[in-house]
PDB file of C-alpha atoms and ligand atoms in Angstrom:
ATOM      1  CA  MET A   1    -136.545 105.409  74.341  1.00 80.00           C
ATOM      2  CA  ARG A   2    -134.366 103.311  76.693  1.00 97.00           C
ATOM      3  CA  ARG A   3    -135.989 102.019  79.928  1.00 97.00           C
ATOM      4  CA  ILE A   4    -134.327 102.380  83.296  1.00 98.00           C
ATOM      5  CA  LEU A   5    -133.256  98.969  84.698  1.00 98.00           C
ATOM      6  CA  VAL A   6    -132.518  98.657  88.444  1.00 98.00           C
ATOM      7  CA  ALA A   7    -130.985  95.380  89.419  1.00 98.00           C
ATOM      8  CA  GLY A   8    -130.058  94.290  92.968  1.00 98.00           C
ATOM      9  CA  ASN A   9    -126.810  92.354  93.259  1.00 98.00           C
ATOM     10  CA  TRP A  10    -127.089  90.669  96.687  1.00 98.00           C
ATOM     11  CA  LYS A  11    -123.489  89.369  96.414  1.00 98.00           C
ATOM     12  CA  LEU A  12    -122.598  86.829  99.160  1.00 98.00           C
ATOM     13  CA  ASN A  13    -125.510  87.781 101.361  1.00 98.00           C
ATOM     14  CA  GLY A  14    -128.752  86.054 102.111  1.00 95.00           C
ATOM     15  CA  SER A  15    -130.579  83.126 103.648  1.00 98.00           C
ATOM     16  CA  ILE A  16    -133.989  81.534 103.052  1.00 98.00           C
ATOM     17  CA  ALA A  17    -135.583  83.953 105.491  1.00 98.00           C
ATOM     18  CA  MET A  18    -133.890  86.958 103.894  1.00 98.00           C
ATOM     19  CA  THR A  19    -134.887  85.911 100.435  1.00 98.00           C
ATOM     20  CA  LYS A  20    -138.513  85.688 101.485  1.00 98.00           C
ATOM     21  CA  GLU A  21    -138.390  88.970 103.329  1.00 98.00           C
ATOM     22  CA  LEU A  22    -136.569  90.932 100.654  1.00 98.00           C
ATOM     23  CA  ILE A  23    -138.587  89.685  97.690  1.00 98.00           C
ATOM     24  CA  GLY A  24    -141.841  89.887  99.728  1.00 98.00           C
ATOM     25  CA  GLY A  25    -141.037  93.535 100.469  1.00 98.00           C
ATOM     26  CA  ILE A  26    -140.165  94.323  96.895  1.00 98.00           C
ATOM     27  CA  LEU A  27    -143.361  92.794  95.587  1.00 98.00           C
ATOM     28  CA  ALA A  28    -145.425  94.728  98.175  1.00 98.00           C
ATOM     29  CA  GLY A  29    -144.023  98.031  96.866  1.00 98.00           C
ATOM     30  CA  ILE A  30    -143.440  97.299  93.216  1.00 98.00           C
ATOM     31  CA  GLY A  31    -146.862  98.768  92.304  1.00 97.00           C
ATOM     32  CA  GLU A  32    -145.506 102.236  93.051  1.00 97.00           C
ATOM     33  CA  VAL A  33    -142.563 101.799  90.709  1.00 97.00           C
ATOM     34  CA  ASN A  34    -143.603 103.276  87.414  1.00 95.00           C
ATOM     35  CA  ASN A  35    -140.658 103.948  85.308  1.00 95.00           C
ATOM     36  CA  ALA A  36    -138.109 101.259  86.050  1.00 98.00           C
ATOM     37  CA  ASP A  37    -137.707  97.571  85.188  1.00 98.00           C
ATOM     38  CA  VAL A  38    -136.560  95.801  88.256  1.00 98.00           C
ATOM     39  CA  ALA A  39    -134.468  92.663  88.805  1.00 98.00           C
ATOM     40  CA  VAL A  40    -132.852  90.832  91.665  1.00 98.00           C
ATOM     41  CA  CYS A  41    -129.759  88.680  91.589  1.00 99.00           C
ATOM     42  CA  PRO A  42    -129.588  86.474  94.659  1.00 98.00           C
ATOM     43  CA  PRO A  43    -126.918  83.797  95.362  1.00 98.00           C
ATOM     44  CA  TYR A  44    -127.379  80.557  93.378  1.00 98.00           C
ATOM     45  CA  PRO A  45    -129.055  78.494  96.165  1.00 98.00           C
ATOM     46  CA  TYR A  46    -131.858  80.989  96.515  1.00 98.00           C
ATOM     47  CA  ILE A  47    -132.695  81.165  92.873  1.00 98.00           C
ATOM     48  CA  PRO A  48    -135.409  78.438  92.861  1.00 98.00           C
ATOM     49  CA  LEU A  49    -137.109  80.079  95.878  1.00 98.00           C
ATOM     50  CA  ALA A  50    -136.813  83.513  94.258  1.00 98.00           C
ATOM     51  CA  GLN A  51    -138.330  82.033  91.035  1.00 98.00           C
ATOM     52  CA  GLU A  52    -141.280  80.755  92.962  1.00 98.00           C
ATOM     53  CA  LEU A  53    -141.795  84.076  94.837  1.00 98.00           C
ATOM     54  CA  LEU A  54    -141.436  86.192  91.655  1.00 98.00           C
ATOM     55  CA  ALA A  55    -143.688  84.045  89.450  1.00 98.00           C
ATOM     56  CA  GLY A  56    -146.186  86.269  87.616  1.00 97.00           C
ATOM     57  CA  SER A  57    -144.627  89.444  88.995  1.00 98.00           C
ATOM     58  CA  PRO A  58    -142.949  92.168  86.937  1.00 98.00           C
ATOM     59  CA  VAL A  59    -139.647  91.601  88.817  1.00 98.00           C
ATOM     60  CA  ALA A  60    -137.069  89.706  86.854  1.00 98.00           C
ATOM     61  CA  LEU A  61    -134.499  87.254  88.194  1.00 99.00           C
ATOM     62  CA  GLY A  62    -130.822  87.219  87.532  1.00 99.00           C
ATOM     63  CA  ALA A  63    -127.716  85.380  88.586  1.00 99.00           C
ATOM     64  CA  GLN A  64    -124.483  86.919  89.803  1.00 98.00           C
ATOM     65  CA  ASP A  65    -122.230  84.868  87.573  1.00 98.00           C
ATOM     66  CA  VAL A  66    -122.361  82.108  85.002  1.00 98.00           C
ATOM     67  CA  SER A  67    -120.008  79.458  83.724  1.00 98.00           C
ATOM     68  CA  ASP A  68    -118.134  79.969  80.444  1.00 98.00           C
ATOM     69  CA  GLN A  69    -118.892  76.369  79.738  1.00 98.00           C
ATOM     70  CA  ALA A  70    -122.155  74.775  78.736  1.00 98.00           C
ATOM     71  CA  GLN A  71    -121.640  71.363  80.379  1.00 98.00           C
ATOM     72  CA  GLY A  72    -119.190  68.714  81.357  1.00 98.00           C
ATOM     73  CA  ALA A  73    -116.357  68.199  83.854  1.00 98.00           C
ATOM     74  CA  TYR A  74    -116.216  71.673  85.399  1.00 98.00           C
ATOM     75  CA  THR A  75    -116.701  71.157  89.123  1.00 98.00           C
ATOM     76  CA  GLY A  76    -118.505  73.923  90.902  1.00 98.00           C
ATOM     77  CA  GLU A  77    -119.731  75.671  87.764  1.00 98.00           C
ATOM     78  CA  VAL A  78    -123.361  76.632  86.920  1.00 98.00           C
ATOM     79  CA  SER A  79    -124.334  76.977  83.284  1.00 98.00           C
ATOM     80  CA  ALA A  80    -126.609  79.499  81.558  1.00 98.00           C
ATOM     81  CA  ALA A  81    -129.015  76.719  80.544  1.00 98.00           C
ATOM     82  CA  MET A  82    -129.455  75.721  84.179  1.00 98.00           C
ATOM     83  CA  LEU A  83    -130.147  79.258  85.216  1.00 98.00           C
ATOM     84  CA  LYS A  84    -132.607  79.613  82.331  1.00 98.00           C
ATOM     85  CA  GLU A  85    -134.522  76.598  83.633  1.00 98.00           C
ATOM     86  CA  PHE A  86    -135.194  78.634  86.730  1.00 98.00           C
ATOM     87  CA  ASP A  87    -136.500  81.649  84.771  1.00 98.00           C
ATOM     88  CA  CYS A  88    -133.371  83.744  85.131  1.00 98.00           C
ATOM     89  CA  ARG A  89    -133.390  86.491  82.568  1.00 98.00           C
ATOM     90  CA  TYR A  90    -129.990  87.978  83.413  1.00 99.00           C
ATOM     91  CA  SER A  91    -126.635  87.053  84.597  1.00 98.00           C
ATOM     92  CA  ILE A  92    -123.969  89.485  85.701  1.00 99.00           C
ATOM     93  CA  VAL A  93    -120.585  88.818  84.036  1.00 98.00           C
ATOM     94  CA  GLY A  94    -117.235  90.236  84.765  1.00 98.00           C
ATOM     95  CA  HIS A  95    -118.149  91.981  88.084  1.00 98.00           C
ATOM     96  CA  SER A  96    -115.011  93.619  89.381  1.00 98.00           C
ATOM     97  CA  GLU A  97    -115.090  91.331  92.406  1.00 98.00           C
ATOM     98  CA  ARG A  98    -114.877  88.348  90.089  1.00 98.00           C
ATOM     99  CA  ARG A  99    -112.120  90.052  88.116  1.00 98.00           C
ATOM    100  CA  SER A 100    -109.928  91.121  91.062  1.00 97.00           C
ATOM    101  CA  LEU A 101    -110.668  88.342  93.674  1.00 97.00           C
ATOM    102  CA  TYR A 102    -111.184  85.314  91.375  1.00 98.00           C
ATOM    103  CA  GLY A 103    -108.775  86.102  88.644  1.00 97.00           C
ATOM    104  CA  GLU A 104    -111.240  86.570  85.782  1.00 98.00           C
ATOM    105  CA  ASP A 105    -109.454  88.229  82.874  1.00 98.00           C
ATOM    106  CA  ASP A 106    -110.978  89.869  79.882  1.00 98.00           C
ATOM    107  CA  ALA A 107    -110.910  86.695  77.833  1.00 98.00           C
ATOM    108  CA  THR A 108    -112.810  84.711  80.556  1.00 98.00           C
ATOM    109  CA  VAL A 109    -115.419  87.471  80.895  1.00 98.00           C
ATOM    110  CA  ALA A 110    -115.857  87.486  77.132  1.00 98.00           C
ATOM    111  CA  ARG A 111    -116.408  83.697  77.092  1.00 98.00           C
ATOM    112  CA  LYS A 112    -118.953  84.047  79.930  1.00 98.00           C
ATOM    113  CA  PHE A 113    -120.804  86.743  77.988  1.00 98.00           C
ATOM    114  CA  VAL A 114    -121.014  84.479  74.932  1.00 98.00           C
ATOM    115  CA  ALA A 115    -122.009  81.444  77.084  1.00 98.00           C
ATOM    116  CA  ALA A 116    -124.744  83.464  78.847  1.00 98.00           C
ATOM    117  CA  GLN A 117    -126.259  84.462  75.563  1.00 98.00           C
ATOM    118  CA  ALA A 118    -125.910  80.995  74.075  1.00 98.00           C
ATOM    119  CA  GLY A 119    -127.948  79.754  77.048  1.00 98.00           C
ATOM    120  CA  GLY A 120    -130.641  82.324  76.537  1.00 98.00           C
ATOM    121  CA  LEU A 121    -129.659  84.816  79.249  1.00 98.00           C
ATOM    122  CA  THR A 122    -129.084  88.513  78.887  1.00 98.00           C
ATOM    123  CA  PRO A 123    -125.599  89.253  80.218  1.00 98.00           C
ATOM    124  CA  ILE A 124    -125.076  92.307  82.375  1.00 99.00           C
ATOM    125  CA  LEU A 125    -121.430  93.078  81.448  1.00 99.00           C
ATOM    126  CA  CYS A 126    -119.553  94.928  84.144  1.00 98.00           C
ATOM    127  CA  VAL A 127    -116.700  97.245  83.275  1.00 98.00           C
ATOM    128  CA  GLY A 128    -114.860  99.725  85.436  1.00 98.00           C
ATOM    129  CA  GLU A 129    -111.491 101.181  86.410  1.00 98.00           C
ATOM    130  CA  THR A 130    -109.647 101.088  89.746  1.00 96.00           C
ATOM    131  CA  LEU A 131    -108.784 104.263  91.670  1.00 95.00           C
ATOM    132  CA  GLU A 132    -105.156 103.922  90.594  1.00 95.00           C
ATOM    133  CA  GLU A 133    -106.200 103.702  86.918  1.00 97.00           C
ATOM    134  CA  ARG A 134    -108.441 106.726  87.273  1.00 96.00           C
ATOM    135  CA  GLU A 135    -105.767 108.714  88.915  1.00 94.00           C
ATOM    136  CA  SER A 136    -103.258 107.900  86.296  1.00 97.00           C
ATOM    137  CA  GLY A 137    -105.672 109.033  83.597  1.00 97.00           C
ATOM    138  CA  VAL A 138    -106.265 105.668  81.888  1.00 98.00           C
ATOM    139  CA  THR A 139    -109.920 105.206  82.635  1.00 98.00           C
ATOM    140  CA  ASP A 140    -110.944 105.351  78.956  1.00 98.00           C
ATOM    141  CA  GLU A 141    -108.197 102.965  78.027  1.00 98.00           C
ATOM    142  CA  ILE A 142    -109.266 100.354  80.625  1.00 98.00           C
ATOM    143  CA  ILE A 143    -112.917 100.596  79.679  1.00 98.00           C
ATOM    144  CA  ALA A 144    -112.087 100.268  75.975  1.00 98.00           C
ATOM    145  CA  ARG A 145    -109.964  97.237  76.646  1.00 98.00           C
ATOM    146  CA  GLN A 146    -112.688  95.517  78.686  1.00 98.00           C
ATOM    147  CA  LEU A 147    -115.355  96.378  76.081  1.00 98.00           C
ATOM    148  CA  ASP A 148    -113.292  95.444  73.120  1.00 98.00           C
ATOM    149  CA  ALA A 149    -112.524  91.942  74.538  1.00 98.00           C
ATOM    150  CA  VAL A 150    -116.298  91.231  74.411  1.00 98.00           C
ATOM    151  CA  LEU A 151    -116.881  93.002  71.095  1.00 98.00           C
ATOM    152  CA  ASP A 152    -114.048  90.935  69.544  1.00 98.00           C
ATOM    153  CA  ALA A 153    -115.538  87.670  70.896  1.00 98.00           C
ATOM    154  CA  ALA A 154    -119.268  88.289  70.497  1.00 98.00           C
ATOM    155  CA  GLY A 155    -119.617  91.039  67.914  1.00 98.00           C
ATOM    156  CA  ILE A 156    -121.632  94.228  68.064  1.00 98.00           C
ATOM    157  CA  ALA A 157    -124.931  92.570  67.216  1.00 98.00           C
ATOM    158  CA  ALA A 158    -124.677  90.613  70.527  1.00 98.00           C
ATOM    159  CA  PHE A 159    -125.220  93.941  72.351  1.00 98.00           C
ATOM    160  CA  ARG A 160    -128.809  93.943  71.141  1.00 98.00           C
ATOM    161  CA  GLN A 161    -129.364  91.338  73.875  1.00 98.00           C
ATOM    162  CA  ALA A 162    -127.064  92.646  76.570  1.00 98.00           C
ATOM    163  CA  VAL A 163    -126.811  95.233  79.337  1.00 98.00           C
ATOM    164  CA  ILE A 164    -123.623  97.038  80.383  1.00 98.00           C
ATOM    165  CA  ALA A 165    -122.918  98.143  83.882  1.00 98.00           C
ATOM    166  CA  TYR A 166    -120.261 100.783  84.463  1.00 98.00           C
ATOM    167  CA  GLU A 167    -118.910 100.188  87.988  1.00 98.00           C
ATOM    168  CA  PRO A 168    -115.880 102.211  88.953  1.00 97.00           C
ATOM    169  CA  VAL A 169    -114.049  99.833  91.353  1.00 96.00           C
ATOM    170  CA  TRP A 170    -113.336 102.744  93.755  1.00 95.00           C
ATOM    171  CA  ALA A 171    -117.042 103.438  94.182  1.00 94.00           C
ATOM    172  CA  ILE A 172    -118.085  99.887  94.998  1.00 92.00           C
ATOM    173  CA  GLY A 173    -119.033  99.419  98.658  1.00 89.00           C
ATOM    174  CA  THR A 174    -117.079 102.494  99.602  1.00 90.00           C
ATOM    175  CA  GLY A 175    -119.799 105.080 100.018  1.00 86.00           C
ATOM    176  CA  ARG A 176    -117.914 107.087  97.454  1.00 89.00           C
ATOM    177  CA  THR A 177    -120.123 107.510  94.387  1.00 89.00           C
ATOM    178  CA  ALA A 178    -118.921 108.779  91.035  1.00 91.00           C
ATOM    179  CA  THR A 179    -120.431 112.193  90.520  1.00 96.00           C
ATOM    180  CA  PRO A 180    -123.239 112.199  87.936  1.00 97.00           C
ATOM    181  CA  GLU A 181    -120.817 114.050  85.656  1.00 97.00           C
ATOM    182  CA  GLN A 182    -118.028 111.547  86.101  1.00 97.00           C
ATOM    183  CA  ALA A 183    -120.393 108.665  85.477  1.00 98.00           C
ATOM    184  CA  GLN A 184    -122.079 110.287  82.504  1.00 98.00           C
ATOM    185  CA  ALA A 185    -118.688 110.860  80.863  1.00 98.00           C
ATOM    186  CA  VAL A 186    -117.736 107.207  81.009  1.00 98.00           C
ATOM    187  CA  HIS A 187    -121.255 106.092  79.943  1.00 98.00           C
ATOM    188  CA  LYS A 188    -120.961 108.323  76.910  1.00 98.00           C
ATOM    189  CA  PHE A 189    -117.612 106.929  76.155  1.00 98.00           C
ATOM    190  CA  ILE A 190    -119.015 103.418  76.241  1.00 98.00           C
ATOM    191  CA  ARG A 191    -121.918 104.394  74.004  1.00 98.00           C
ATOM    192  CA  ASP A 192    -119.695 106.226  71.562  1.00 98.00           C
ATOM    193  CA  ARG A 193    -117.340 103.222  71.361  1.00 98.00           C
ATOM    194  CA  LEU A 194    -120.275 100.945  70.501  1.00 98.00           C
ATOM    195  CA  ALA A 195    -121.552 103.517  68.046  1.00 98.00           C
ATOM    196  CA  GLY A 196    -118.293 103.182  66.176  1.00 98.00           C
ATOM    197  CA  HIS A 197    -119.480  99.707  65.297  1.00 98.00           C
ATOM    198  CA  ASP A 198    -123.268 100.259  65.032  1.00 98.00           C
ATOM    199  CA  ALA A 199    -125.068 103.458  65.944  1.00 98.00           C
ATOM    200  CA  GLU A 200    -128.469 101.795  66.248  1.00 98.00           C
ATOM    201  CA  VAL A 201    -127.240  99.124  68.682  1.00 98.00           C
ATOM    202  CA  ALA A 202    -125.347 101.754  70.707  1.00 98.00           C
ATOM    203  CA  ALA A 203    -128.392 103.936  71.013  1.00 98.00           C
ATOM    204  CA  ALA A 204    -130.492 101.075  72.290  1.00 98.00           C
ATOM    205  CA  VAL A 205    -128.268  99.347  74.777  1.00 98.00           C
ATOM    206  CA  GLN A 206    -128.947  99.937  78.481  1.00 98.00           C
ATOM    207  CA  ILE A 207    -125.969 101.134  80.444  1.00 98.00           C
ATOM    208  CA  GLN A 208    -126.370 100.901  84.175  1.00 98.00           C
ATOM    209  CA  TYR A 209    -124.227 102.702  86.779  1.00 98.00           C
ATOM    210  CA  GLY A 210    -123.061 100.817  89.855  1.00 98.00           C
ATOM    211  CA  GLY A 211    -121.110 101.892  92.906  1.00 97.00           C
ATOM    212  CA  SER A 212    -122.672 103.212  96.162  1.00 96.00           C
ATOM    213  CA  VAL A 213    -126.011 104.025  94.565  1.00 97.00           C
ATOM    214  CA  LYS A 214    -128.364 105.067  97.395  1.00 97.00           C
ATOM    215  CA  PRO A 215    -131.801 106.629  97.611  1.00 98.00           C
ATOM    216  CA  GLY A 216    -130.187 110.046  97.999  1.00 97.00           C
ATOM    217  CA  ASN A 217    -128.099 109.958  94.778  1.00 97.00           C
ATOM    218  CA  ALA A 218    -130.051 107.744  92.434  1.00 98.00           C
ATOM    219  CA  ALA A 219    -132.349 110.296  90.824  1.00 98.00           C
ATOM    220  CA  GLU A 220    -129.414 112.592  89.865  1.00 98.00           C
ATOM    221  CA  LEU A 221    -127.523 109.656  88.406  1.00 98.00           C
ATOM    222  CA  PHE A 222    -130.511 108.250  86.502  1.00 98.00           C
ATOM    223  CA  ALA A 223    -131.283 111.696  85.072  1.00 97.00           C
ATOM    224  CA  GLN A 224    -128.030 111.653  83.054  1.00 98.00           C
ATOM    225  CA  PRO A 225    -128.618 111.153  79.378  1.00 98.00           C
ATOM    226  CA  ASP A 226    -126.572 108.008  79.058  1.00 98.00           C
ATOM    227  CA  ILE A 227    -127.299 106.417  82.431  1.00 98.00           C
ATOM    228  CA  ASP A 228    -130.075 103.821  82.183  1.00 98.00           C
ATOM    229  CA  GLY A 229    -130.460 102.623  85.743  1.00 98.00           C
ATOM    230  CA  GLY A 230    -128.263 101.006  88.359  1.00 98.00           C
ATOM    231  CA  LEU A 231    -126.651  97.863  89.614  1.00 98.00           C
ATOM    232  CA  ILE A 232    -127.154  98.089  93.307  1.00 98.00           C
ATOM    233  CA  GLY A 233    -125.107  96.270  95.940  1.00 98.00           C
ATOM    234  CA  GLY A 234    -125.525  97.234  99.590  1.00 97.00           C
ATOM    235  CA  ALA A 235    -128.692  99.204  99.182  1.00 98.00           C
ATOM    236  CA  SER A 236    -130.364  96.286  97.490  1.00 98.00           C
ATOM    237  CA  LEU A 237    -130.385  94.415 100.859  1.00 98.00           C
ATOM    238  CA  LYS A 238    -132.742  96.963 102.346  1.00 98.00           C
ATOM    239  CA  VAL A 239    -136.288  96.836 100.911  1.00 98.00           C
ATOM    240  CA  GLY A 240    -136.977 100.529 101.558  1.00 98.00           C
ATOM    241  CA  ASP A 241    -133.750 101.701 100.060  1.00 98.00           C
ATOM    242  CA  PHE A 242    -134.040  99.435  97.010  1.00 98.00           C
ATOM    243  CA  LEU A 243    -137.612 100.565  96.340  1.00 98.00           C
ATOM    244  CA  ALA A 244    -136.656 104.211  96.784  1.00 98.00           C
ATOM    245  CA  ILE A 245    -133.899 103.735  94.165  1.00 98.00           C
ATOM    246  CA  CYS A 246    -136.380 102.114  91.815  1.00 98.00           C
ATOM    247  CA  LYS A 247    -138.752 105.012  92.293  1.00 98.00           C
ATOM    248  CA  ALA A 248    -135.959 107.496  91.585  1.00 97.00           C
ATOM    249  CA  ALA A 249    -136.430 106.537  87.969  1.00 95.00           C
ATOM    250  CA  GLY A 250    -139.386 108.902  87.995  1.00 89.00           C
TER     251      GLY A 250
HETATM  252  P1  13P B   1    -122.489  98.862  96.198  1.00 62.56           P
HETATM  253  O1  13P B   1    -123.821  99.373  95.769  1.00 62.56           O
HETATM  254  O2  13P B   1    -122.555  98.156  97.539  1.00 62.56           O
HETATM  255  O3  13P B   1    -121.429  99.922  96.134  1.00 62.56           O
HETATM  256  O4  13P B   1    -122.035  97.752  95.136  1.00 62.56           O
HETATM  257  C1  13P B   1    -122.159  98.048  93.794  1.00 62.56           C
HETATM  258  C2  13P B   1    -121.991  96.781  93.046  1.00 62.56           C
HETATM  259  O5  13P B   1    -120.919  96.213  93.006  1.00 62.56           O
HETATM  260  C3  13P B   1    -123.141  96.213  92.381  1.00 62.56           C
HETATM  261  O6  13P B   1    -122.762  95.156  91.531  1.00 62.56           O
END
């Protein structure tokens, strides 16, 4: 039975004070979250503070990105091993904002996925189509391409230690959520594609949905057979909303 995983992606938001307030609030309410595993992904500079605040708690820590390189002359990069030293369990890779605003292509994302695992992190691999792609009927094709780039580079067995997040670009930060049926259809497509390689791995991998998840729509999304939680942007910056989404797991 797959667990629900709810992860907060704070994006470029935060401060020392906000990190203390958000994590303090989450820890105060986490006792009432029964059926979800929970993680937070703050910006890099707040990771040591988050590590300290989360120590001994059931809430996991993640990064929003990771270098595709392990070490060396790569100015500005942060490696998986560095993040691991601060008890990060996860790193998001291939978020659509990284793909569209910072030019990360499928090959780069695949290298980051491999580097994250090599450094001991569980990658949260983001895939998703733009509105234009959805409207031209190529959603499956886009998702398959994004997924296959990682399958080719890492192999199906690597998905034993990975999470996938389906984030339709048109639903991110727009308030326009995919309907549970739309999301479920793509989640099933992803799982079926993995099952073409290994049915057991496909059945076990957690596939999160991301894109305007709110307390009001989380339960319906999480109830879909192939939706295993959420990657939460805006609503993860409000303690009450984030906890309500975690509790929507049941
Ligand atoms: P929003 O929840 O703000 O739409 O962001 C989703 C997202 O991109 C999470 O990674």
